[in-house]
Coordinates of C-alpha atoms and ligand atoms in Angstrom, one line a residue:
Chain A
M1 CA 119.1 113.0 56.7
N2 CA 117.9 116.1 55.3
D3 CA 119.3 118.3 58.2
A4 CA 123.2 116.5 58.1
K5 CA 123.7 118.4 54.7
P6 CA 127.5 119.2 54.4
S7 CA 127.6 122.6 54.8
P8 CA 131.0 124.7 54.0
V9 CA 131.0 127.6 56.7
A10 CA 129.9 124.7 59.8
G11 CA 133.3 123.3 60.1
P12 CA 133.1 119.6 62.5
A13 CA 129.2 119.7 60.4
S14 CA 130.7 119.2 57.3
T15 CA 132.6 116.6 58.1
Q16 CA 129.5 115.0 60.2
S17 CA 126.9 113.6 57.5
G18 CA 128.5 110.1 57.1
V19 CA 129.1 109.6 60.9
L20 CA 125.7 110.6 61.5
A21 CA 123.8 107.2 59.9
G22 CA 125.6 105.3 62.5
V23 CA 125.5 107.3 65.4
S24 CA 122.1 106.1 66.6
A25 CA 123.1 102.7 66.3
M26 CA 126.0 103.3 68.4
S27 CA 124.9 105.6 71.1
N28 CA 121.5 103.7 71.9
S29 CA 124.1 100.8 73.4
S30 CA 125.9 103.2 75.6
G31 CA 125.1 101.8 79.0
V32 CA 123.2 104.5 80.9
R33 CA 121.3 104.2 78.1
R34 CA 120.4 100.5 78.3
A35 CA 119.7 100.6 82.0
I36 CA 117.5 103.9 82.0
G37 CA 115.8 102.7 79.0
T38 CA 115.8 105.3 76.9
T39 CA 116.7 105.1 72.9
I40 CA 116.7 108.0 70.5
G41 CA 113.8 107.4 67.7
Q42 CA 111.2 105.6 70.1
Y43 CA 109.3 106.8 72.6
H44 CA 106.0 104.7 73.7
G45 CA 105.8 102.3 70.4
R46 CA 105.9 106.0 68.3
T47 CA 109.5 105.9 65.7
C48 CA 110.6 108.9 64.6
A49 CA 113.4 108.2 62.1
R50 CA 116.3 110.4 61.6
G51 CA 115.1 114.3 60.2
E52 CA 112.1 113.5 61.0
P53 CA 110.5 116.4 63.0
V54 CA 110.5 115.0 67.5
I55 CA 109.5 118.4 68.9
E56 CA 106.7 120.3 67.2
F57 CA 104.9 124.0 68.1
N58 CA 101.8 124.2 66.5
A59 CA 99.9 127.9 66.6
V60 CA 101.6 128.3 69.9
D61 CA 100.1 131.2 72.0
K62 CA 101.8 132.0 75.3
A63 CA 101.3 135.2 77.3
F64 CA 102.5 136.5 80.6
G65 CA 99.9 138.6 81.4
P66 CA 99.5 141.6 79.4
N67 CA 102.8 140.2 78.1
V68 CA 102.7 138.5 74.6
I69 CA 105.3 136.5 74.2
Y70 CA 104.0 134.2 71.4
R71 CA 101.4 134.2 68.8
G72 CA 100.7 131.4 66.9
M73 CA 104.3 130.2 67.2
N74 CA 104.9 127.2 64.7
L75 CA 108.5 125.6 64.5
K76 CA 110.2 121.8 64.3
V77 CA 112.7 120.3 65.5
R78 CA 113.7 117.1 63.6
L79 CA 115.3 114.3 65.3
G80 CA 119.5 114.2 65.1
E81 CA 119.9 118.0 64.3
T82 CA 121.4 121.2 66.0
L83 CA 118.9 124.0 66.1
T84 CA 119.7 127.3 67.2
I85 CA 117.5 129.9 68.3
I86 CA 118.4 133.5 67.8
G87 CA 116.6 136.1 69.2
G88 CA 117.3 139.6 70.6
S89 CA 117.3 139.4 74.4
G90 CA 113.7 139.3 76.4
Q91 CA 112.0 138.0 73.6
G92 CA 111.1 134.8 75.3
K93 CA 113.8 132.3 73.9
S94 CA 114.3 131.0 76.8
V95 CA 110.4 130.7 77.3
C96 CA 110.5 128.6 74.0
L97 CA 112.9 126.1 75.7
K98 CA 111.1 125.3 79.0
L99 CA 108.2 125.0 77.2
M100 CA 109.2 121.9 75.6
I101 CA 109.9 120.1 78.6
G102 CA 106.5 121.1 79.8
L103 CA 108.2 123.5 82.9
L104 CA 106.0 126.9 81.3
H105 CA 102.3 125.8 79.7
A106 CA 101.0 127.2 76.9
E107 CA 97.7 128.9 76.4
G108 CA 97.4 127.9 73.1
G109 CA 98.1 125.3 70.7
Q110 CA 100.3 122.7 71.1
V111 CA 104.0 122.2 71.6
C112 CA 104.2 118.4 70.9
Y113 CA 107.0 115.6 71.4
Y114 CA 106.7 112.0 69.9
G115 CA 103.6 113.6 68.5
E116 CA 102.2 113.7 72.3
D117 CA 100.9 117.6 73.7
V118 CA 103.3 118.4 76.6
G119 CA 100.9 120.6 77.8
R120 CA 98.4 117.6 78.5
M121 CA 100.5 115.5 79.9
N122 CA 100.3 114.4 83.7
A123 CA 103.5 114.7 86.7
E124 CA 104.1 110.6 85.7
Q125 CA 104.7 111.4 82.0
L126 CA 106.7 114.5 82.3
R127 CA 108.8 112.8 84.5
E128 CA 109.5 110.5 82.1
L129 CA 109.8 113.3 79.4
R130 CA 112.9 115.0 81.3
M131 CA 114.6 112.0 81.0
R132 CA 114.5 112.5 77.6
V133 CA 114.8 116.0 77.6
S134 CA 116.8 117.5 79.1
M135 CA 117.8 121.2 79.9
V136 CA 120.9 123.2 80.7
F137 CA 120.4 125.6 82.7
Q138 CA 121.5 129.7 81.1
G139 CA 123.3 129.9 84.8
G140 CA 124.3 126.8 85.4
A141 CA 122.1 126.2 88.1
L142 CA 124.0 123.9 90.1
F143 CA 122.6 123.0 93.4
D144 CA 125.2 124.8 95.8
S145 CA 124.9 122.9 98.2
M146 CA 125.7 119.4 97.0
T147 CA 129.2 118.3 95.7
I148 CA 129.9 118.5 92.1
A149 CA 129.8 114.3 91.9
R150 CA 125.7 114.7 93.9
N151 CA 125.1 116.9 90.9
V152 CA 126.0 115.5 88.2
G153 CA 124.8 112.4 89.6
Y154 CA 121.6 113.8 91.1
A155 CA 119.1 112.5 87.6
L156 CA 120.6 109.1 88.1
R157 CA 119.8 109.3 92.1
E158 CA 116.5 109.9 91.3
H159 CA 115.6 107.6 88.2
T160 CA 117.1 104.2 88.4
D161 CA 117.8 101.4 91.8
M162 CA 121.9 102.3 90.8
G163 CA 124.1 102.2 93.8
D164 CA 125.9 105.5 95.2
A165 CA 129.6 103.2 93.2
E166 CA 127.8 102.8 90.1
I167 CA 126.2 106.4 90.2
N168 CA 129.7 107.9 90.9
Q169 CA 131.4 106.2 87.9
R170 CA 128.6 107.3 85.3
A171 CA 128.8 110.6 87.0
A172 CA 133.0 110.3 86.4
E173 CA 131.8 109.0 83.1
S174 CA 130.3 112.4 81.9
L175 CA 132.2 115.0 83.6
T176 CA 134.9 113.3 81.2
L177 CA 132.6 114.0 78.4
V178 CA 133.2 117.4 79.0
G179 CA 136.9 117.7 79.7
L180 CA 136.5 117.9 83.2
G181 CA 137.4 114.0 84.5
P182 CA 138.2 113.0 87.8
D183 CA 141.7 111.5 85.4
E184 CA 142.8 115.0 84.8
Y185 CA 141.1 116.8 87.8
P186 CA 141.4 114.4 90.8
E187 CA 139.3 116.7 93.4
I188 CA 135.8 117.4 91.6
M189 CA 133.7 114.7 92.1
E190 CA 133.8 116.0 95.9
Q191 CA 134.2 120.2 95.4
M192 CA 131.6 122.9 96.3
P193 CA 129.7 124.2 92.7
A194 CA 130.8 127.8 94.0
V195 CA 135.1 126.5 93.7
L196 CA 134.6 126.2 90.1
S197 CA 134.7 129.2 87.7
V198 CA 132.1 129.7 85.9
G199 CA 133.2 128.1 82.4
Q200 CA 133.5 125.2 84.3
R201 CA 130.4 125.4 85.9
K202 CA 128.2 125.8 82.7
R203 CA 130.2 121.9 81.8
V204 CA 129.5 120.4 84.8
A205 CA 125.8 121.8 84.2
L206 CA 126.2 120.1 80.5
A207 CA 127.2 117.1 82.4
R208 CA 124.8 116.9 84.7
S209 CA 122.1 117.1 82.1
I210 CA 124.0 114.1 79.9
A211 CA 123.5 112.3 82.4
V212 CA 120.4 110.1 82.2
R213 CA 121.7 110.1 78.1
P214 CA 119.1 112.1 77.5
E215 CA 117.6 112.3 74.1
V216 CA 117.5 115.8 73.4
I217 CA 119.1 118.7 75.3
L218 CA 117.9 122.1 75.4
Y219 CA 120.9 124.3 75.8
D220 CA 119.7 128.2 77.2
E221 CA 122.3 130.5 76.3
P222 CA 125.5 128.1 77.1
T223 CA 128.2 130.6 75.7
T224 CA 127.0 133.9 77.0
G225 CA 129.0 135.4 79.4
L226 CA 132.0 133.7 78.9
D227 CA 135.4 134.4 77.3
P228 CA 136.3 133.2 73.7
S229 CA 138.3 129.8 74.1
N230 CA 135.8 129.4 76.7
C231 CA 132.5 129.7 74.2
N232 CA 135.0 128.1 71.6
R233 CA 135.0 124.8 74.0
I234 CA 131.7 124.9 74.6
A235 CA 131.2 125.1 71.4
R236 CA 133.2 122.0 70.2
M237 CA 131.4 120.2 72.8
I238 CA 127.8 120.9 71.9
R239 CA 129.2 119.2 68.3
K240 CA 130.9 116.3 69.5
L241 CA 127.9 115.4 72.0
Q242 CA 125.9 115.6 69.0
R243 CA 128.4 113.2 67.3
E244 CA 129.2 110.9 70.2
L245 CA 125.7 110.6 72.3
G246 CA 123.6 111.3 68.5
V247 CA 121.8 113.4 71.0
T248 CA 119.3 116.1 69.0
S249 CA 120.0 120.1 70.2
I250 CA 118.6 123.0 70.7
V251 CA 120.8 125.8 71.1
V252 CA 119.4 129.5 72.4
T253 CA 122.1 132.1 71.8
H254 CA 122.7 135.9 70.5
D255 CA 126.0 134.8 69.8
M256 CA 126.4 134.3 65.8
T257 CA 129.7 133.2 65.8
T258 CA 128.8 130.1 68.6
A259 CA 125.3 129.7 65.8
W260 CA 127.4 129.4 63.1
Y261 CA 129.7 126.6 64.1
V262 CA 126.7 124.7 65.8
S263 CA 124.3 125.0 63.9
D264 CA 122.6 122.4 61.0
R265 CA 119.3 125.0 60.9
V266 CA 119.0 128.2 62.7
A267 CA 115.3 130.3 63.5
L268 CA 115.2 133.9 63.9
L269 CA 112.5 134.9 66.6
H270 CA 110.5 137.5 65.8
N271 CA 107.5 139.2 66.4
K272 CA 107.1 136.5 68.2
Q273 CA 107.0 134.0 65.9
F274 CA 109.9 132.0 63.8
P275 CA 109.7 133.9 60.7
F276 CA 112.9 132.4 59.2
V277 CA 114.2 129.1 60.0
D278 CA 116.9 128.0 57.3
D279 CA 119.7 125.4 57.5
V280 CA 122.7 127.9 57.3
P281 CA 124.4 128.1 54.0
T282 CA 120.3 129.3 52.8
F283 CA 119.7 131.3 56.1
R284 CA 123.3 133.2 55.6
A285 CA 122.5 133.9 52.3
I286 CA 118.7 135.4 53.4
D287 CA 118.3 139.0 52.0
D288 CA 115.6 140.1 54.3
P289 CA 116.3 143.4 56.2
I290 CA 115.5 141.8 59.3
V291 CA 117.5 139.3 59.2
R292 CA 120.9 141.0 57.5
D293 CA 120.2 142.9 61.2
F294 CA 120.5 140.9 63.7
I295 CA 123.0 138.7 62.1
E296 CA 125.4 141.3 61.2
G297 CA 124.5 143.3 64.8
R298 CA 123.0 146.2 63.5
T299 CA 120.6 148.6 65.7
S300 CA 117.5 149.7 63.4
Chain B
M1 CA 102.3 140.4 96.9
T2 CA 103.8 142.4 98.1
Q3 CA 101.6 143.5 101.2
P4 CA 100.4 140.0 102.3
T5 CA 98.9 141.3 105.2
G6 CA 95.9 143.0 102.7
D7 CA 93.5 140.5 103.1
P8 CA 92.6 140.6 106.9
T9 CA 93.2 144.7 107.7
G10 CA 91.5 145.0 103.6
D11 CA 88.3 143.5 104.3
P12 CA 86.2 144.9 106.6
T13 CA 87.6 148.6 105.3
G14 CA 87.4 148.3 101.8
D15 CA 84.0 146.4 100.6
P16 CA 81.2 149.0 102.6
T17 CA 83.4 152.5 101.6
G18 CA 85.0 151.0 98.5
D19 CA 81.5 150.7 96.2
P20 CA 79.7 153.8 96.7
T21 CA 82.9 156.0 96.5
G22 CA 84.2 153.6 92.8
S23 CA 80.3 154.3 91.2
G24 CA 80.9 158.4 92.8
A25 CA 83.8 158.7 90.9
G26 CA 82.4 158.4 87.7
A27 CA 81.9 162.6 88.1
E28 CA 85.6 162.8 86.4
P29 CA 85.5 167.1 85.5
K30 CA 85.0 168.1 89.4
S31 CA 88.4 168.3 91.0
D32 CA 91.0 166.0 91.7
E33 CA 89.6 165.2 95.3
P34 CA 87.8 162.0 93.6
S35 CA 89.8 161.3 91.6
A36 CA 92.3 160.6 94.4
L37 CA 89.7 158.6 96.4
R38 CA 89.3 156.6 93.6
E39 CA 92.8 155.8 93.1
W40 CA 92.8 154.8 96.7
V41 CA 90.0 153.0 96.3
I42 CA 91.0 150.8 93.4
N43 CA 94.3 150.8 95.7
V44 CA 92.6 149.3 98.1
G45 CA 91.1 146.5 96.2
T46 CA 94.2 145.8 94.4
T47 CA 95.9 145.2 98.0
I48 CA 92.6 142.8 98.7
N49 CA 92.9 141.2 95.5
A50 CA 96.8 140.2 95.9
G51 CA 96.2 139.0 99.8
I52 CA 93.5 136.8 98.2
K53 CA 95.8 135.4 95.5
W54 CA 98.4 135.0 98.2
C55 CA 96.3 132.9 100.5
G56 CA 95.2 131.2 97.6
G57 CA 98.5 130.3 96.3
L58 CA 99.7 129.3 99.5
A59 CA 96.6 126.6 100.3
V60 CA 97.7 124.9 97.3
M61 CA 101.6 124.9 97.6
F62 CA 100.1 123.6 101.2
G63 CA 97.6 120.7 99.4
Q64 CA 100.4 119.9 96.6
A65 CA 102.7 118.7 100.1
A66 CA 100.4 117.1 101.8
I67 CA 99.3 115.1 98.8
R68 CA 103.2 114.6 97.8
G69 CA 105.1 114.4 100.5
P70 CA 103.6 111.6 102.7
R71 CA 104.5 108.5 99.8
R72 CA 107.5 106.9 99.2
P73 CA 110.5 108.1 99.6
F74 CA 109.9 110.0 102.4
G75 CA 112.7 112.1 102.2
L76 CA 113.6 110.8 106.3
F77 CA 117.1 111.9 105.7
D78 CA 116.1 115.3 104.5
I79 CA 113.6 115.9 107.0
S80 CA 116.2 115.3 109.6
Y81 CA 118.6 117.2 108.1
Q82 CA 116.1 120.2 108.1
I83 CA 115.1 119.6 111.8
V84 CA 118.5 119.5 112.9
Q85 CA 118.9 122.9 110.4
L86 CA 115.7 125.1 111.9
G87 CA 115.1 122.9 115.8
I88 CA 118.9 122.4 117.0
R89 CA 120.3 125.7 116.0
S90 CA 116.8 127.5 117.3
I91 CA 117.7 126.5 120.8
P92 CA 119.9 129.1 122.5
V93 CA 117.2 131.5 121.2
T94 CA 114.8 129.1 122.2
T95 CA 116.0 129.1 125.7
M96 CA 116.7 132.7 126.3
M97 CA 113.6 133.6 125.4
S98 CA 111.8 131.4 127.9
L99 CA 113.7 132.7 130.2
F100 CA 113.3 136.1 130.1
V101 CA 110.4 136.2 129.5
G102 CA 109.2 133.9 132.4
M103 CA 111.4 136.2 134.3
I104 CA 109.8 139.4 133.3
L105 CA 106.0 137.9 133.6
A106 CA 106.6 136.2 137.6
W107 CA 108.0 139.6 138.1
Q108 CA 105.4 141.8 136.6
F109 CA 102.4 139.5 138.2
G110 CA 104.2 139.2 141.5
E111 CA 104.1 142.7 141.8
A112 CA 100.7 143.3 141.6
L113 CA 100.4 140.1 143.5
A114 CA 102.1 141.7 146.3
D115 CA 99.8 144.7 146.4
F116 CA 96.5 142.5 147.3
G117 CA 98.9 140.5 149.4
A118 CA 98.7 137.3 147.6
K119 CA 101.7 137.1 146.5
N120 CA 102.2 132.9 147.1
S121 CA 99.6 132.3 144.4
L122 CA 102.0 133.2 141.8
G123 CA 103.2 130.1 140.3
Y124 CA 99.2 129.7 139.5
V125 CA 98.6 133.2 137.4
T126 CA 101.6 132.5 135.9
S127 CA 101.7 128.8 134.8
L128 CA 98.4 129.6 133.0
A129 CA 99.7 132.6 130.8
L130 CA 102.3 131.3 129.8
V131 CA 102.4 127.7 128.5
R132 CA 98.8 128.3 126.8
E133 CA 99.5 131.8 125.5
L134 CA 102.7 133.3 126.0
V135 CA 106.0 130.8 124.9
P136 CA 104.1 129.5 121.8
T137 CA 103.5 132.5 120.2
L138 CA 106.6 134.2 121.1
L139 CA 108.5 131.8 120.2
A140 CA 106.6 131.4 117.0
V141 CA 107.1 135.7 116.4
T142 CA 110.5 135.2 116.7
V143 CA 111.7 131.1 116.1
G144 CA 109.5 131.0 113.9
T145 CA 110.6 133.8 112.1
K146 CA 113.7 133.3 111.8
M147 CA 113.1 129.3 110.2
A148 CA 110.3 131.2 107.6
T149 CA 113.0 134.0 106.7
G150 CA 115.8 131.5 106.6
M151 CA 113.5 129.7 104.4
T152 CA 113.0 132.3 102.1
A153 CA 116.0 133.4 101.2
E154 CA 117.8 129.6 100.6
L155 CA 114.5 129.1 98.3
G156 CA 114.4 132.6 97.0
S157 CA 118.4 132.5 95.7
M158 CA 117.5 128.9 94.6
K159 CA 114.7 130.5 92.7
V160 CA 116.3 133.3 91.4
T161 CA 119.0 131.2 89.5
E162 CA 116.6 128.6 88.7
Q163 CA 117.8 125.5 90.7
I164 CA 114.1 125.0 91.6
D165 CA 113.6 125.0 87.3
A166 CA 116.4 122.5 87.0
I167 CA 114.7 120.6 89.9
S168 CA 112.0 119.9 87.9
A169 CA 113.9 119.8 84.6
L170 CA 116.2 116.8 86.0
G171 CA 112.4 115.0 86.0
A172 CA 112.6 115.4 90.5
D173 CA 108.8 117.2 92.1
P174 CA 110.3 120.7 93.9
I175 CA 107.6 120.7 96.5
K176 CA 108.2 117.0 97.1
K177 CA 112.7 117.7 97.5
L178 CA 112.1 121.0 99.0
V179 CA 109.5 121.7 100.5
W180 CA 107.8 118.7 102.3
P181 CA 110.9 118.2 104.2
R182 CA 110.8 121.7 105.0
L183 CA 106.9 122.0 106.3
V184 CA 107.3 118.8 108.3
A185 CA 110.8 119.7 109.4
A186 CA 109.1 123.1 111.0
S187 CA 105.9 121.3 112.6
I188 CA 108.1 119.3 114.3
A189 CA 110.6 121.1 115.5
M190 CA 108.4 123.8 116.7
P191 CA 106.7 121.7 119.1
L192 CA 110.0 119.9 120.7
L193 CA 111.2 124.0 120.9
V194 CA 107.9 125.2 122.6
A195 CA 108.5 121.8 124.8
W196 CA 111.4 123.4 126.2
G197 CA 110.4 126.5 126.1
N198 CA 108.2 126.1 128.9
V199 CA 110.2 124.4 131.0
V200 CA 112.6 127.2 130.9
A201 CA 109.9 129.4 131.1
M202 CA 108.6 128.0 135.0
L203 CA 112.4 127.9 135.6
G204 CA 112.5 131.7 135.4
G205 CA 109.9 132.1 137.0
M206 CA 110.5 129.9 139.8
L207 CA 114.1 132.2 140.3
I208 CA 112.2 136.0 139.8
S209 CA 109.7 134.5 143.2
D210 CA 112.5 132.9 144.8
T211 CA 114.5 135.8 144.5
V212 CA 112.5 139.0 144.9
F213 CA 109.0 137.8 145.9
D214 CA 110.3 135.7 149.0
V215 CA 108.2 132.7 147.4
P216 CA 110.2 128.8 147.2
A217 CA 110.8 128.0 144.4
G218 CA 109.9 124.6 145.1
Y219 CA 106.9 126.1 146.5
F220 CA 106.0 127.8 142.6
Y221 CA 107.4 124.8 140.8
H222 CA 104.0 123.1 143.1
T223 CA 101.6 125.5 142.2
Y224 CA 102.5 126.0 138.8
I225 CA 101.9 122.8 137.7
D226 CA 98.7 122.0 140.0
E227 CA 97.5 125.4 137.8
L228 CA 98.0 123.3 134.5
E229 CA 95.4 120.6 133.2
P230 CA 96.6 118.2 130.8
L231 CA 94.3 120.2 127.9
H232 CA 97.0 123.6 128.6
Y233 CA 99.9 121.5 127.5
I234 CA 97.6 119.7 124.1
M235 CA 97.0 123.7 123.8
S236 CA 100.1 125.1 124.0
E237 CA 101.7 122.3 122.1
T238 CA 99.1 122.2 119.0
K239 CA 99.7 126.2 118.4
A240 CA 103.2 125.1 118.2
L241 CA 102.3 123.0 115.9
V242 CA 100.2 125.3 113.7
F243 CA 102.4 127.9 114.2
G244 CA 105.4 126.0 112.9
G245 CA 103.5 124.9 109.5
L246 CA 102.4 128.2 109.0
A247 CA 106.2 129.2 109.7
G248 CA 107.2 127.0 107.2
I249 CA 104.5 127.2 104.4
V250 CA 104.6 131.0 104.7
G251 CA 108.5 130.5 104.5
C252 CA 108.4 128.1 101.9
Y253 CA 105.9 129.9 99.2
Q254 CA 107.4 133.4 99.7
G255 CA 111.5 131.6 98.3
F256 CA 109.0 129.7 95.8
T257 CA 107.1 132.8 94.4
T258 CA 110.3 135.0 94.0
K259 CA 110.7 137.3 91.3
F260 CA 113.6 137.3 89.0
G261 CA 117.3 139.3 90.6
T262 CA 118.7 139.1 93.6
E263 CA 117.0 142.1 95.4
A264 CA 113.3 140.2 94.8
V265 CA 115.0 137.7 97.0
G266 CA 115.7 140.3 99.5
L267 CA 112.4 141.9 99.6
A268 CA 110.8 138.1 99.3
T269 CA 112.6 137.7 103.0
T270 CA 111.5 141.2 104.1
E271 CA 107.9 140.2 103.5
T272 CA 108.1 136.8 104.6
V273 CA 108.9 138.8 108.6
I274 CA 105.3 140.6 108.3
A275 CA 103.3 137.4 106.9
V276 CA 104.1 135.2 109.7
S277 CA 103.7 137.4 112.3
V278 CA 100.1 138.3 110.8
M279 CA 99.4 134.9 110.2
V280 CA 100.4 133.3 113.8
L281 CA 98.6 136.2 115.6
L282 CA 95.4 135.2 113.4
A283 CA 95.9 131.6 113.8
D284 CA 96.3 132.5 117.9
F285 CA 93.1 134.1 118.2
A286 CA 91.2 131.3 116.0
L287 CA 92.9 128.4 118.0
T288 CA 92.3 130.4 121.3
T289 CA 88.9 130.9 120.3
F290 CA 88.4 127.0 119.8
F291 CA 89.9 125.6 122.9
M292 CA 89.1 128.4 125.4
P293 CA 84.8 127.1 125.3
I294 CA 86.4 123.2 126.2
G295 CA 89.1 124.5 129.2
Ligands
ADP401 N1 108.2 132.9 85.0 C1 107.8 134.1 84.0 N2 107.7 134.9 84.7 C2 106.7 136.4 84.0 N3 107.6 136.6 83.3 C3 108.2 135.7 82.1 C4 108.5 135.0 83.3 N4 109.5 134.2 82.5 C5 109.8 135.1 81.4 N5 109.0 136.0 81.3 C6 109.0 137.1 80.6 O1 108.8 137.1 79.3 C7 109.9 137.8 78.5 C8 110.5 136.5 77.8 O2 112.0 136.4 78.7 P1 113.4 135.1 78.2 O3 112.6 133.8 77.5 O4 113.8 135.0 79.6 O5 113.4 135.9 77.6 P2 115.1 135.5 76.7 O6 114.7 135.6 75.3 O7 115.6 136.7 77.0 O8 115.8 134.4 77.3 C9 110.5 138.6 79.6 O9 109.9 139.8 79.1 C10 110.3 138.1 80.9 O10 110.2 139.1 81.6
MG402 MG1 116.7 133.7 78.8

């Protein structure tokens, strides 16, 4: 619970500490969650309470040939929190997310989910992991050969034996959660991704990720390339999903406004590690020139 | 990766010349001639290395597809969709290529045979060359390349836009979802196209033999078929199967290994053209040496 301290800066977060306690029970009762059997805080008989680390990086080394991305990197993500990762372009923020869902493997150290090393998981375990930890890619990465409905229902079609009608209904539910429900946008289910605007595409990508009601959502630069009002909308959505679905979120961004708004804690990627990880008020008060330069947008 | 052809062409020349000059180039202060040589040797070495890596990657992907593909669900819808995409769409170009290669070959052979007064054996002579060699190889180099580049462009842009990662991230298997249907479809479509191409090429030959050389089409047909044995059909179709599979796996591998950026897709696609052509010719040679003693 220690994450959800009311923070004076991040507006909506302050109203949340009370809500969060009840969220777990509520969000676990979701229809899809029951159908798929992903319960928040429980995995393979292990449990994790709110505020305890659910994902842990232990002394992780990662390099692409001579290009070293991480050296001895440590980071803990606590259940139920929104952790924002900030850092310059090309420093390895996306790599960090990809390590978490096993799209990339660390050469040294461990990336643990409920204490299980993601790097050692076999195909079946990875499949299970990816139903619980889902990623929203930077450009959305919608499948352009499929309709929006099929895009959003992709994971359900893959992992459950639901019929088409039920999948479509679940897809519509997820779309409604991101504000693109068929009530407001009657044609959306049958449209192809190409006709959507960039902002809508990101929201559909978000809907696709939440269709299986994951426990953890990884957002790769959700607001990059959007106009301010769309940025806001996405940021509010991240908050709302945390509240309504009880998800743990990791948000990669270099947009500080979004970072302050959505975060419980902020981690700064610097020099192949995360030397500064703190809750928002503490982080904003850090005096270190590295932090100050980054959050004030100064180039050193 | 930049030169998939590096392995076959580089291997024989690279090793013998490579080692002595490599050690001799230690004499640094001489002139820039040895260092240019050294650079050349290093380049050859890098190319060979890349070529071997490329072949290894191709083999690994083929292995993965062969292991993970034939499991439930078999993806029959995707396979049939790809067969339509790769096969049906290639019928016009197949027909045209085969018709013309049949006509041209009959004409060339006809001229030569007429000099010996042996133009009646035109059917005997053309059939083997067409069925065993020209139709499958020519179609593989044209239609096969077309299939492969299509796959590279499609999968490459999926790779660049992270859609392939997204398939993995949603808990599905990109090899099973994307590579397997294309590989199977190409291996089915190619033999079918070659079978059709064989028929059309023969018709082309009949046309020329009848109109240009006054050998009746019926007679041409009779001699043409007479010359062929079941093994020749098998050879033709085996080649088609192998070429189709090669086109499929090369096209997919190139798509999956596309680097970042949209130019990368163009680059990968261009490489695919060369890679498929070279692989097809190598495989053709291998299959010919395999089948010839039997025939
Ligand atoms: N699959 C990959 N293969 C090789 N290099 C990669 C790969 N993915 C990322 N990189 C490299 O890792 C570095 C960090 O990339 P990334 O995590 O995408 O940066 P960002 O912080 O902007 O998200 C970049 O230099 C990139 O070139
Ligand atoms: Mg990135």
